[in-house]
Tab-separated table of N, CA and C in Angstrom:
chain	number	residue	atom	x	y	z
A	188	MET	N	52.461	-103.909	-21.416
A	188	MET	CA	52.281	-102.501	-21.114
A	188	MET	C	53.438	-101.972	-20.267
A	189	LYS	N	53.838	-102.793	-19.288
A	189	LYS	CA	54.934	-102.392	-18.413
A	189	LYS	C	56.222	-102.220	-19.217
A	190	LEU	N	56.448	-103.120	-20.182
A	190	LEU	CA	57.629	-103.041	-21.030
A	190	LEU	C	57.591	-101.763	-21.873
A	191	LEU	N	56.425	-101.417	-22.404
A	191	LEU	CA	56.262	-100.209	-23.201
A	191	LEU	C	56.576	-98.961	-22.370
A	192	CYS	N	56.037	-98.872	-21.182
A	192	CYS	CA	56.291	-97.726	-20.306
A	192	CYS	C	57.761	-97.646	-19.928
A	193	THR	N	58.370	-98.787	-19.623
A	193	THR	CA	59.781	-98.815	-19.269
A	193	THR	C	60.626	-98.364	-20.457
A	194	SER	N	60.277	-98.809	-21.670
A	194	SER	CA	61.011	-98.406	-22.872
A	194	SER	C	60.900	-96.906	-23.110
A	195	PHE	N	59.712	-96.367	-22.898
A	195	PHE	CA	59.458	-94.937	-23.075
A	195	PHE	C	60.308	-94.113	-22.104
A	196	VAL	N	60.308	-94.501	-20.834
A	196	VAL	CA	61.095	-93.802	-19.822
A	196	VAL	C	62.577	-93.921	-20.135
A	197	CYS	N	63.027	-95.084	-20.526
A	197	CYS	CA	64.431	-95.311	-20.859
A	197	CYS	C	64.853	-94.414	-22.028
A	198	PHE	N	63.985	-94.291	-23.043
A	198	PHE	CA	64.295	-93.449	-24.200
A	198	PHE	C	64.555	-92.008	-23.765
A	199	TYR	N	63.685	-91.467	-22.938
A	199	TYR	CA	63.829	-90.072	-22.524
A	199	TYR	C	64.955	-89.867	-21.511
A	200	LEU	N	65.302	-90.896	-20.769
A	200	LEU	CA	66.450	-90.790	-19.871
A	200	LEU	C	67.751	-90.890	-20.653
A	201	CYS	N	67.769	-91.740	-21.658
A	201	CYS	CA	68.978	-91.942	-22.444
A	201	CYS	C	69.178	-90.854	-23.498
A	202	PHE	N	68.068	-90.302	-24.022
A	202	PHE	CA	68.137	-89.295	-25.080
A	202	PHE	C	67.301	-88.074	-24.688
A	203	PRO	N	67.690	-87.360	-23.638
A	203	PRO	CA	66.854	-86.289	-23.109
A	203	PRO	C	66.694	-85.099	-24.045
A	204	ASN	N	67.579	-84.911	-24.998
A	204	ASN	CA	67.490	-83.735	-25.859
A	204	ASN	C	66.790	-83.998	-27.180
A	205	GLN	N	66.301	-85.206	-27.388
A	205	GLN	CA	65.633	-85.510	-28.645
A	205	GLN	C	64.471	-84.559	-28.909
A	206	GLY	N	63.586	-84.381	-27.956
A	206	GLY	CA	62.441	-83.496	-28.129
A	206	GLY	C	62.864	-82.045	-28.276
A	207	LEU	N	63.906	-81.648	-27.574
A	207	LEU	CA	64.358	-80.264	-27.622
A	207	LEU	C	64.896	-79.901	-28.992
A	208	SER	N	65.790	-80.696	-29.525
A	208	SER	CA	66.389	-80.345	-30.803
A	208	SER	C	65.361	-80.406	-31.918
A	209	GLN	N	64.426	-81.341	-31.827
A	209	GLN	CA	63.389	-81.436	-32.844
A	209	GLN	C	62.555	-80.156	-32.842
A	210	ASN	N	62.187	-79.665	-31.682
A	210	ASN	CA	61.415	-78.445	-31.580
A	210	ASN	C	62.208	-77.267	-32.137
A	211	ALA	N	63.464	-77.154	-31.789
A	211	ALA	CA	64.305	-76.067	-32.293
A	211	ALA	C	64.402	-76.134	-33.810
A	212	GLU	N	64.542	-77.332	-34.338
A	212	GLU	CA	64.602	-77.497	-35.794
A	212	GLU	C	63.299	-77.050	-36.440
A	213	GLN	N	62.175	-77.396	-35.825
A	213	GLN	CA	60.882	-76.980	-36.372
A	213	GLN	C	60.736	-75.463	-36.337
A	214	LEU	N	61.160	-74.835	-35.253
A	214	LEU	CA	61.073	-73.377	-35.159
A	214	LEU	C	61.979	-72.705	-36.187
A	215	ARG	N	63.146	-73.258	-36.411
A	215	ARG	CA	64.027	-72.710	-37.448
A	215	ARG	C	63.410	-72.892	-38.826
A	216	ALA	N	62.745	-74.018	-39.048
A	216	ALA	CA	62.060	-74.249	-40.324
A	216	ALA	C	60.926	-73.244	-40.509
A	217	ILE	N	60.199	-72.944	-39.438
A	217	ILE	CA	59.127	-71.941	-39.503
A	217	ILE	C	59.722	-70.568	-39.792
A	218	ASN	N	60.836	-70.238	-39.152
A	218	ASN	CA	61.496	-68.960	-39.430
A	218	ASN	C	61.791	-68.819	-40.919
A	219	SER	N	62.349	-69.877	-41.490
A	219	SER	CA	62.721	-69.856	-42.899
A	219	SER	C	61.493	-69.833	-43.812
A	220	ALA	N	60.518	-70.653	-43.487
A	220	ALA	CA	59.336	-70.789	-44.356
A	220	ALA	C	58.360	-69.632	-44.237
A	221	ILE	N	58.258	-69.031	-43.057
A	221	ILE	CA	57.259	-67.979	-42.834
A	221	ILE	C	57.907	-66.619	-42.582
A	222	TRP	N	58.626	-66.469	-41.490
A	222	TRP	CA	59.031	-65.133	-41.045
A	222	TRP	C	60.049	-64.469	-41.945
A	223	GLU	N	61.028	-65.200	-42.445
A	223	GLU	CA	62.001	-64.594	-43.356
A	223	GLU	C	61.336	-64.183	-44.670
A	224	LYS	N	60.431	-65.022	-45.162
A	224	LYS	CA	59.722	-64.697	-46.410
A	224	LYS	C	58.699	-63.578	-46.195
A	225	PHE	N	58.044	-63.567	-45.037
A	225	PHE	CA	57.098	-62.503	-44.704
A	225	PHE	C	57.834	-61.167	-44.718
A	226	THR	N	59.000	-61.131	-44.084
A	226	THR	CA	59.810	-59.914	-44.043
A	226	THR	C	60.211	-59.489	-45.446
A	227	LYS	N	60.679	-60.434	-46.234
A	227	LYS	CA	61.085	-60.119	-47.613
A	227	LYS	C	59.904	-59.591	-48.420
A	228	ALA	N	58.747	-60.226	-48.292
A	228	ALA	CA	57.558	-59.779	-49.032
A	228	ALA	C	57.189	-58.353	-48.647
A	229	PHE	N	57.224	-58.034	-47.352
A	229	PHE	CA	56.901	-56.680	-46.890
A	229	PHE	C	57.898	-55.665	-47.435
A	230	GLU	N	59.174	-55.993	-47.358
A	230	GLU	CA	60.202	-55.029	-47.734
A	230	GLU	C	60.308	-54.835	-49.238
A	231	THR	N	59.926	-55.852	-50.019
A	231	THR	CA	59.977	-55.735	-51.480
A	231	THR	C	58.583	-55.525	-52.081
A	232	LYS	N	57.570	-55.548	-51.224
A	232	LYS	CA	56.166	-55.415	-51.644
A	232	LYS	C	55.811	-56.471	-52.693
A	233	ASP	N	56.272	-57.697	-52.433
A	233	ASP	CA	56.032	-58.833	-53.332
A	233	ASP	C	54.722	-59.500	-52.924
A	234	ILE	N	53.643	-59.122	-53.574
A	234	ILE	CA	52.314	-59.603	-53.204
A	234	ILE	C	52.163	-61.103	-53.459
A	235	GLU	N	52.811	-61.617	-54.482
A	235	GLU	CA	52.713	-63.054	-54.769
A	235	GLU	C	53.396	-63.867	-53.670
A	236	LEU	N	54.568	-63.443	-53.243
A	236	LEU	CA	55.256	-64.123	-52.147
A	236	LEU	C	54.416	-64.026	-50.877
A	237	PHE	N	53.905	-62.831	-50.589
A	237	PHE	CA	53.082	-62.615	-49.404
A	237	PHE	C	51.860	-63.537	-49.427
A	238	SER	N	51.185	-63.600	-50.546
A	238	SER	CA	49.997	-64.447	-50.677
A	238	SER	C	50.334	-65.921	-50.481
A	239	SER	N	51.485	-66.345	-50.977
A	239	SER	CA	51.873	-67.763	-50.905
A	239	SER	C	52.118	-68.236	-49.468
A	240	LEU	N	52.297	-67.321	-48.536
A	240	LEU	CA	52.552	-67.685	-47.146
A	240	LEU	C	51.268	-68.014	-46.382
A	241	HIS	N	50.133	-67.698	-46.969
A	241	HIS	CA	48.842	-67.829	-46.296
A	241	HIS	C	48.040	-68.994	-46.868
A	242	ALA	N	47.378	-69.726	-45.987
A	242	ALA	CA	46.506	-70.824	-46.402
A	242	ALA	C	45.315	-70.250	-47.173
A	243	GLU	N	44.776	-71.047	-48.058
A	243	GLU	CA	43.618	-70.599	-48.844
A	243	GLU	C	42.431	-70.270	-47.944
A	244	ASP	N	42.309	-70.974	-46.816
A	244	ASP	CA	41.193	-70.727	-45.898
A	244	ASP	C	41.609	-69.833	-44.726
A	245	LEU	N	42.531	-68.901	-44.995
A	245	LEU	CA	43.014	-67.949	-43.999
A	245	LEU	C	41.860	-67.221	-43.304
A	246	ILE	N	42.035	-67.030	-42.010
A	246	ILE	CA	41.147	-66.165	-41.226
A	246	ILE	C	42.024	-65.045	-40.708
A	247	ARG	N	41.755	-63.819	-41.137
A	247	ARG	CA	42.559	-62.650	-40.751
A	247	ARG	C	41.704	-61.739	-39.883
A	248	ILE	N	42.174	-61.487	-38.658
A	248	ILE	CA	41.429	-60.674	-37.704
A	248	ILE	C	42.261	-59.448	-37.354
A	249	SER	N	41.655	-58.283	-37.472
A	249	SER	CA	42.280	-57.037	-37.042
A	249	SER	C	41.575	-56.577	-35.777
A	250	GLY	N	42.286	-56.638	-34.661
A	250	GLY	CA	41.712	-56.177	-33.404
A	250	GLY	C	41.411	-54.692	-33.440
A	251	ASP	N	42.336	-53.919	-34.033
A	251	ASP	CA	42.129	-52.475	-34.131
A	251	ASP	C	40.958	-52.144	-35.054
A	252	GLY	N	40.901	-52.840	-36.200
A	252	GLY	CA	39.856	-52.565	-37.184
A	252	GLY	C	38.541	-53.259	-36.907
A	253	LYS	N	38.551	-54.176	-35.919
A	253	LYS	CA	37.350	-54.951	-35.577
A	253	LYS	C	36.762	-55.642	-36.814
A	254	THR	N	37.666	-56.235	-37.612
A	254	THR	CA	37.243	-56.920	-38.829
A	254	THR	C	37.789	-58.339	-38.869
A	255	ILE	N	37.050	-59.182	-39.557
A	255	ILE	CA	37.484	-60.542	-39.869
A	255	ILE	C	37.345	-60.696	-41.374
A	256	ARG	N	38.433	-61.113	-42.024
A	256	ARG	CA	38.420	-61.259	-43.481
A	256	ARG	C	38.996	-62.610	-43.882
A	257	GLY	N	38.700	-62.973	-45.087
A	257	GLY	CA	39.306	-64.143	-45.702
A	257	GLY	C	40.544	-63.729	-46.475
A	258	LYS	N	41.181	-64.695	-47.089
A	258	LYS	CA	42.439	-64.446	-47.782
A	258	LYS	C	42.291	-63.447	-48.926
A	259	THR	N	41.283	-63.599	-49.741
A	259	THR	CA	41.143	-62.734	-50.917
A	259	THR	C	41.074	-61.262	-50.528
A	260	ALA	N	40.212	-60.921	-49.584
A	260	ALA	CA	40.072	-59.520	-49.163
A	260	ALA	C	41.341	-59.031	-48.479
A	261	TYR	N	41.960	-59.871	-47.675
A	261	TYR	CA	43.177	-59.489	-46.968
A	261	TYR	C	44.302	-59.176	-47.956
A	262	ILE	N	44.536	-60.055	-48.901
A	262	ILE	CA	45.597	-59.864	-49.884
A	262	ILE	C	45.287	-58.664	-50.771
A	263	ARG	N	44.047	-58.498	-51.148
A	263	ARG	CA	43.645	-57.352	-51.976
A	263	ARG	C	43.984	-56.033	-51.272
A	264	GLY	N	43.799	-55.977	-49.948
A	264	GLY	CA	44.142	-54.777	-49.183
A	264	GLY	C	45.620	-54.448	-49.285
A	265	TYR	N	46.478	-55.460	-49.176
A	265	TYR	CA	47.917	-55.216	-49.299
A	265	TYR	C	48.297	-54.866	-50.731
A	266	GLU	N	47.654	-55.487	-51.670
A	266	GLU	CA	47.919	-55.183	-53.072
A	266	GLU	C	47.665	-53.695	-53.338
A	267	SER	N	46.596	-53.180	-52.780
A	267	SER	CA	46.262	-51.759	-52.925
A	267	SER	C	47.281	-50.875	-52.198
A	268	ARG	N	47.629	-51.233	-50.959
A	268	ARG	CA	48.595	-50.445	-50.176
A	268	ARG	C	49.984	-50.459	-50.789
A	269	TRP	N	50.388	-51.590	-51.313
A	269	TRP	CA	51.733	-51.721	-51.843
A	269	TRP	C	51.854	-51.226	-53.270
A	270	HIS	N	50.770	-50.718	-53.798
A	270	HIS	CA	50.805	-50.177	-55.161
A	270	HIS	C	51.839	-49.047	-55.262
A	271	ASN	N	52.003	-48.275	-54.178
A	271	ASN	CA	53.005	-47.208	-54.107
A	271	ASN	C	54.355	-47.834	-53.792
A	272	LYS	N	55.094	-48.176	-54.811
A	272	LYS	CA	56.389	-48.841	-54.626
A	272	LYS	C	57.439	-47.893	-54.050
A	273	GLY	N	57.165	-46.579	-54.031
A	273	GLY	CA	58.131	-45.609	-53.541
A	273	GLY	C	58.264	-45.576	-52.027
A	274	LEU	N	57.299	-46.099	-51.302
A	274	LEU	CA	57.340	-46.085	-49.840
A	274	LEU	C	58.212	-47.235	-49.345
A	275	ASP	N	59.338	-46.891	-48.716
A	275	ASP	CA	60.189	-47.936	-48.143
A	275	ASP	C	59.628	-48.353	-46.795
A	276	GLN	N	59.736	-49.642	-46.505
A	276	GLN	CA	59.268	-50.143	-45.219
A	276	GLN	C	60.065	-51.370	-44.823
A	277	THR	N	60.163	-51.567	-43.523
A	277	THR	CA	60.768	-52.771	-42.969
A	277	THR	C	59.803	-53.317	-41.925
A	278	ILE	N	59.927	-54.599	-41.656
A	278	ILE	CA	59.139	-55.215	-40.602
A	278	ILE	C	60.044	-56.187	-39.849
A	279	ALA	N	59.876	-56.227	-38.550
A	279	ALA	CA	60.667	-57.137	-37.706
A	279	ALA	C	59.731	-57.782	-36.701
A	280	PHE	N	60.075	-59.003	-36.311
A	280	PHE	CA	59.258	-59.774	-35.383
A	280	PHE	C	60.080	-60.217	-34.191
A	281	ARG	N	59.447	-60.180	-33.031
A	281	ARG	CA	60.020	-60.735	-31.804
A	281	ARG	C	58.903	-61.540	-31.150
A	282	PHE	N	59.269	-62.506	-30.300
A	282	PHE	CA	58.287	-63.477	-29.849
A	282	PHE	C	58.110	-63.525	-28.345
A	283	LEU	N	56.870	-63.776	-27.952
A	283	LEU	CA	56.486	-63.982	-26.560
A	283	LEU	C	56.259	-65.459	-26.279
A	284	GLU	N	55.789	-66.172	-27.290
A	284	GLU	CA	55.471	-67.595	-27.132
A	284	GLU	C	55.534	-68.264	-28.495
A	285	ARG	N	56.120	-69.465	-28.513
A	285	ARG	CA	56.176	-70.263	-29.742
A	285	ARG	C	55.938	-71.716	-29.342
A	286	ILE	N	54.862	-72.265	-29.849
A	286	ILE	CA	54.499	-73.656	-29.551
A	286	ILE	C	54.273	-74.346	-30.888
A	287	CYS	N	54.902	-75.501	-31.075
A	287	CYS	CA	54.696	-76.187	-32.349
A	287	CYS	C	54.800	-77.699	-32.187
A	288	ASN	N	54.197	-78.378	-33.130
A	288	ASN	CA	54.416	-79.797	-33.333
A	288	ASN	C	54.677	-79.970	-34.821
A	289	ARG	N	54.597	-81.148	-35.323
A	289	ARG	CA	54.942	-81.372	-36.734
A	289	ARG	C	53.915	-80.811	-37.717
A	290	GLU	N	52.696	-80.565	-37.254
A	290	GLU	CA	51.629	-80.143	-38.167
A	290	GLU	C	51.098	-78.737	-37.908
A	291	HIS	N	51.230	-78.238	-36.684
A	291	HIS	CA	50.643	-76.949	-36.322
A	291	HIS	C	51.609	-76.145	-35.462
A	292	ALA	N	51.412	-74.835	-35.470
A	292	ALA	CA	52.195	-73.966	-34.599
A	292	ALA	C	51.327	-72.791	-34.176
A	293	SER	N	51.591	-72.323	-32.975
A	293	SER	CA	50.960	-71.125	-32.443
A	293	SER	C	52.095	-70.180	-32.069
A	294	GLU	N	52.087	-68.988	-32.635
A	294	GLU	CA	53.174	-68.053	-32.400
A	294	GLU	C	52.589	-66.692	-32.016
A	295	ARG	N	53.005	-66.215	-30.832
A	295	ARG	CA	52.566	-64.904	-30.355
A	295	ARG	C	53.783	-64.014	-30.214
A	296	GLY	N	53.622	-62.761	-30.594
A	296	GLY	CA	54.757	-61.865	-30.481
A	296	GLY	C	54.393	-60.427	-30.752
A	297	ILE	N	55.424	-59.665	-31.045
A	297	ILE	CA	55.280	-58.237	-31.303
A	297	ILE	C	56.004	-57.930	-32.608
A	298	TYR	N	55.329	-57.144	-33.465
A	298	TYR	CA	55.978	-56.724	-34.696
A	298	TYR	C	56.279	-55.227	-34.629
A	299	LYS	N	57.265	-54.840	-35.410
A	299	LYS	CA	57.622	-53.436	-35.574
A	299	LYS	C	57.656	-53.155	-37.068
A	300	LEU	N	56.732	-52.334	-37.527
A	300	LEU	CA	56.652	-51.939	-38.928
A	300	LEU	C	57.176	-50.518	-39.028
A	301	THR	N	58.192	-50.307	-39.851
A	301	THR	CA	58.801	-48.989	-39.984
A	301	THR	C	58.663	-48.505	-41.417
A	302	HIS	N	58.088	-47.314	-41.567
A	302	HIS	CA	58.018	-46.648	-42.876
A	302	HIS	C	59.163	-45.653	-42.963
A	303	ASN	N	59.720	-45.513	-44.154
A	303	ASN	CA	60.828	-44.591	-44.419
A	303	ASN	C	61.995	-44.806	-43.454
A	304	PRO	N	62.478	-46.056	-43.325
A	304	PRO	CA	63.572	-46.319	-42.371
A	304	PRO	C	64.827	-45.509	-42.717
A	305	ASN	N	65.531	-45.119	-41.669
A	305	ASN	CA	66.804	-44.396	-41.792
A	305	ASN	C	66.680	-43.063	-42.527
A	306	THR	N	65.531	-42.414	-42.369
A	306	THR	CA	65.333	-41.078	-42.940
A	306	THR	C	64.777	-40.168	-41.851
A	307	ASP	N	64.682	-38.893	-42.164
A	307	ASP	CA	64.074	-37.944	-41.229
A	307	ASP	C	62.580	-38.208	-41.049
A	308	ASN	N	61.982	-38.896	-42.013
A	308	ASN	CA	60.547	-39.185	-41.973
A	308	ASN	C	60.234	-40.574	-41.416
A	309	GLU	N	61.211	-41.209	-40.765
A	309	GLU	CA	61.003	-42.561	-40.224
A	309	GLU	C	59.914	-42.547	-39.156
A	310	VAL	N	59.009	-43.509	-39.271
A	310	VAL	CA	57.957	-43.687	-38.263
A	310	VAL	C	57.724	-45.188	-38.096
A	311	SER	N	57.595	-45.630	-36.843
A	311	SER	CA	57.383	-47.055	-36.572
A	311	SER	C	56.039	-47.283	-35.912
A	312	TYR	N	55.444	-48.413	-36.248
A	312	TYR	CA	54.173	-48.851	-35.687
A	312	TYR	C	54.401	-50.217	-35.069
A	313	TYR	N	53.725	-50.487	-33.957
A	313	TYR	CA	53.914	-51.735	-33.240
A	313	TYR	C	52.565	-52.404	-33.011
A	314	GLY	N	52.611	-53.710	-32.874
A	314	GLY	CA	51.408	-54.432	-32.515
A	314	GLY	C	51.744	-55.819	-32.012
A	315	LYS	N	50.813	-56.376	-31.274
A	315	LYS	CA	50.928	-57.774	-30.872
A	315	LYS	C	50.235	-58.611	-31.930
A	316	PHE	N	50.804	-59.779	-32.175
A	316	PHE	CA	50.185	-60.687	-33.138
A	316	PHE	C	50.076	-62.080	-32.536
A	317	HIS	N	49.170	-62.835	-33.081
A	317	HIS	CA	49.033	-64.249	-32.757
A	317	HIS	C	48.667	-64.935	-34.067
A	318	VAL	N	49.546	-65.818	-34.533
A	318	VAL	CA	49.265	-66.577	-35.749
A	318	VAL	C	49.195	-68.056	-35.419
A	319	ILE	N	48.332	-68.734	-36.136
A	319	ILE	CA	48.249	-70.190	-36.105
A	319	ILE	C	48.714	-70.660	-37.473
A	320	LEU	N	49.699	-71.531	-37.467
A	320	LEU	CA	50.252	-72.071	-38.701
A	320	LEU	C	49.854	-73.521	-38.841
A	321	LYS	N	49.818	-73.987	-40.081
A	321	LYS	CA	49.593	-75.407	-40.313
A	321	LYS	C	50.419	-75.847	-41.514
A	322	GLN	N	50.731	-77.119	-41.515
A	322	GLN	CA	51.448	-77.713	-42.643
A	322	GLN	C	50.432	-78.016	-43.749
A	323	VAL	N	50.701	-77.523	-44.938
A	323	VAL	CA	49.879	-77.806	-46.117
A	323	VAL	C	50.828	-78.328	-47.189
A	324	ASN	N	50.652	-79.567	-47.574
A	324	ASN	CA	51.550	-80.190	-48.553
A	324	ASN	C	53.020	-79.995	-48.178
A	325	LYS	N	53.310	-80.238	-46.900
A	325	LYS	CA	54.665	-80.174	-46.340
A	325	LYS	C	55.251	-78.762	-46.346
A	326	GLN	N	54.386	-77.751	-46.416
A	326	GLN	CA	54.831	-76.362	-46.338
A	326	GLN	C	54.031	-75.659	-45.249
A	327	TRP	N	54.728	-74.834	-44.454
A	327	TRP	CA	54.039	-74.065	-43.426
A	327	TRP	C	53.235	-72.955	-44.073
A	328	LYS	N	52.009	-72.770	-43.593
A	328	LYS	CA	51.125	-71.707	-44.073
A	328	LYS	C	50.471	-71.034	-42.871
A	329	ILE	N	50.164	-69.757	-43.011
A	329	ILE	CA	49.442	-69.024	-41.975
A	329	ILE	C	47.957	-69.315	-42.149
A	330	LEU	N	47.355	-69.895	-41.119
A	330	LEU	CA	45.935	-70.247	-41.151
A	330	LEU	C	45.092	-69.164	-40.482
A	331	VAL	N	45.546	-68.671	-39.335
A	331	VAL	CA	44.855	-67.613	-38.597
A	331	VAL	C	45.884	-66.541	-38.261
A	332	ASP	N	45.523	-65.285	-38.492
A	332	ASP	CA	46.428	-64.164	-38.217
A	332	ASP	C	45.629	-63.074	-37.523
A	333	TYR	N	45.989	-62.800	-36.267
A	333	TYR	CA	45.334	-61.760	-35.469
A	333	TYR	C	46.390	-60.761	-35.047
A	334	ASP	N	46.055	-59.470	-35.121
A	334	ASP	CA	46.953	-58.481	-34.531
A	334	ASP	C	46.175	-57.298	-33.980
A	335	SER	N	46.842	-56.576	-33.065
A	335	SER	CA	46.250	-55.410	-32.425
A	335	SER	C	47.360	-54.545	-31.842
A	336	SER	N	47.162	-53.243	-31.904
A	336	SER	CA	48.104	-52.329	-31.257
A	336	SER	C	47.756	-52.168	-29.774
A	337	GLU	N	46.666	-52.803	-29.361
A	337	GLU	CA	46.160	-52.711	-27.990
A	337	GLU	C	46.032	-51.246	-27.570
A	338	HIS	N	45.279	-50.518	-28.413
A	338	HIS	CA	45.016	-49.089	-28.191
A	338	HIS	C	46.317	-48.288	-28.179
A	339	HIS	N	47.235	-48.666	-29.065
A	339	HIS	CA	48.516	-47.977	-29.247
A	339	HIS	C	49.383	-47.994	-27.985
A	340	THR	N	49.257	-49.074	-27.221
A	340	THR	CA	50.071	-49.205	-26.009
A	340	THR	C	51.332	-50.031	-26.239
A	341	ILE	N	51.448	-50.637	-27.411
A	341	ILE	CA	52.628	-51.448	-27.722
A	341	ILE	C	53.684	-50.524	-28.324
A	342	GLY	N	54.917	-50.633	-27.855
A	342	GLY	CA	55.987	-49.783	-28.364
A	342	GLY	C	57.337	-50.454	-28.267
A	343	ASP	N	58.366	-49.649	-28.405
A	343	ASP	CA	59.743	-50.147	-28.390
A	343	ASP	C	60.086	-50.956	-27.133
A	344	PRO	N	59.678	-50.539	-25.926
A	344	PRO	CA	60.032	-51.337	-24.740
A	344	PRO	C	59.491	-52.773	-24.816
A	345	ALA	N	58.242	-52.929	-25.219
A	345	ALA	CA	57.663	-54.276	-25.331
A	345	ALA	C	58.348	-55.063	-26.442
A	346	PHE	N	58.615	-54.407	-27.561
A	346	PHE	CA	59.287	-55.060	-28.681
A	346	PHE	C	60.661	-55.558	-28.245
A	347	ASN	N	61.433	-54.698	-27.605
A	347	ASN	CA	62.791	-55.070	-27.186
A	347	ASN	C	62.804	-56.123	-26.083
A	348	ALA	N	61.769	-56.182	-25.274
A	348	ALA	CA	61.696	-57.162	-24.186
A	348	ALA	C	61.357	-58.562	-24.694
A	349	ALA	N	60.763	-58.659	-25.882
A	349	ALA	CA	60.398	-59.959	-26.449
A	349	ALA	C	61.647	-60.640	-27.010
A	350	THR	N	61.524	-61.908	-27.335
A	350	THR	CA	62.657	-62.725	-27.779
A	350	THR	C	62.877	-62.602	-29.281
A	351	ALA	N	64.128	-62.457	-29.672
A	351	ALA	CA	64.499	-62.309	-31.078
A	351	ALA	C	64.072	-63.513	-31.903
A	352	LEU	N	63.835	-63.282	-33.171
A	352	LEU	CA	63.380	-64.304	-34.114
A	352	LEU	C	64.256	-65.554	-34.088
A	353	ASN	N	65.544	-65.399	-34.159
A	353	ASN	CA	66.436	-66.553	-34.263
A	353	ASN	C	66.791	-67.191	-32.928
A	354	ALA	N	66.333	-66.634	-31.836
A	354	ALA	CA	66.587	-67.220	-30.515
A	354	ALA	C	65.484	-68.239	-30.215
A	355	VAL	N	65.633	-69.430	-30.753
A	355	VAL	CA	64.600	-70.454	-30.593
A	355	VAL	C	64.743	-71.231	-29.284
A	356	GLU	N	65.910	-71.194	-28.679
A	356	GLU	CA	66.163	-71.985	-27.475
A	356	GLU	C	65.180	-71.704	-26.332
A	357	PRO	N	64.797	-70.440	-26.078
A	357	PRO	CA	63.855	-70.213	-24.971
A	357	PRO	C	62.500	-70.894	-25.176
A	358	PHE	N	62.207	-71.317	-26.396
A	358	PHE	CA	60.915	-71.908	-26.696
A	358	PHE	C	60.968	-73.433	-26.854
A	359	GLU	N	62.113	-74.021	-26.590
A	359	GLU	CA	62.229	-75.473	-26.679
A	359	GLU	C	61.386	-76.126	-25.597
A	360	ARG	N	60.846	-77.276	-25.943
A	360	ARG	CA	60.085	-78.042	-24.944
A	360	ARG	C	61.006	-78.503	-23.850
A	361	ARG	N	60.529	-78.456	-22.662
A	361	ARG	CA	61.339	-78.884	-21.521
A	361	ARG	C	60.743	-80.121	-20.898
């Protein structure tokens, strides 16, 4: 036992960044597997891509709507909303907390959804989100998705104060 503990301590003294880089790599993998595709699905209104990001047993909670839905109802709602292909929209994410291991992740942050970007009719909506991700057949999937505008108190200052998507370093394990 003493040898095992000594080996463990020696490993972390000799290779102190092993855990850090692994975490950063996992967060970058999540960015690629979830957030970049989520953004693309929103901006192109690709319902199949959007659906593929969510686990079959998804739990979707809307704090504002006071509803809990499964994947089928949640995706059906977007399918109906995105039927109007003429409405341009963008979505961006910034983070307050990112915790992950090899199988699960918890990500909290703020999103900014903009309709009619770069036009006179541009309008943005903000909300806080908390998603739980899990690995399914070696692919990240959204298992739980909660969001709320917190009574419309979330805005540009909170969004800008949060950490950018690609800035994974602040979330590395220490």
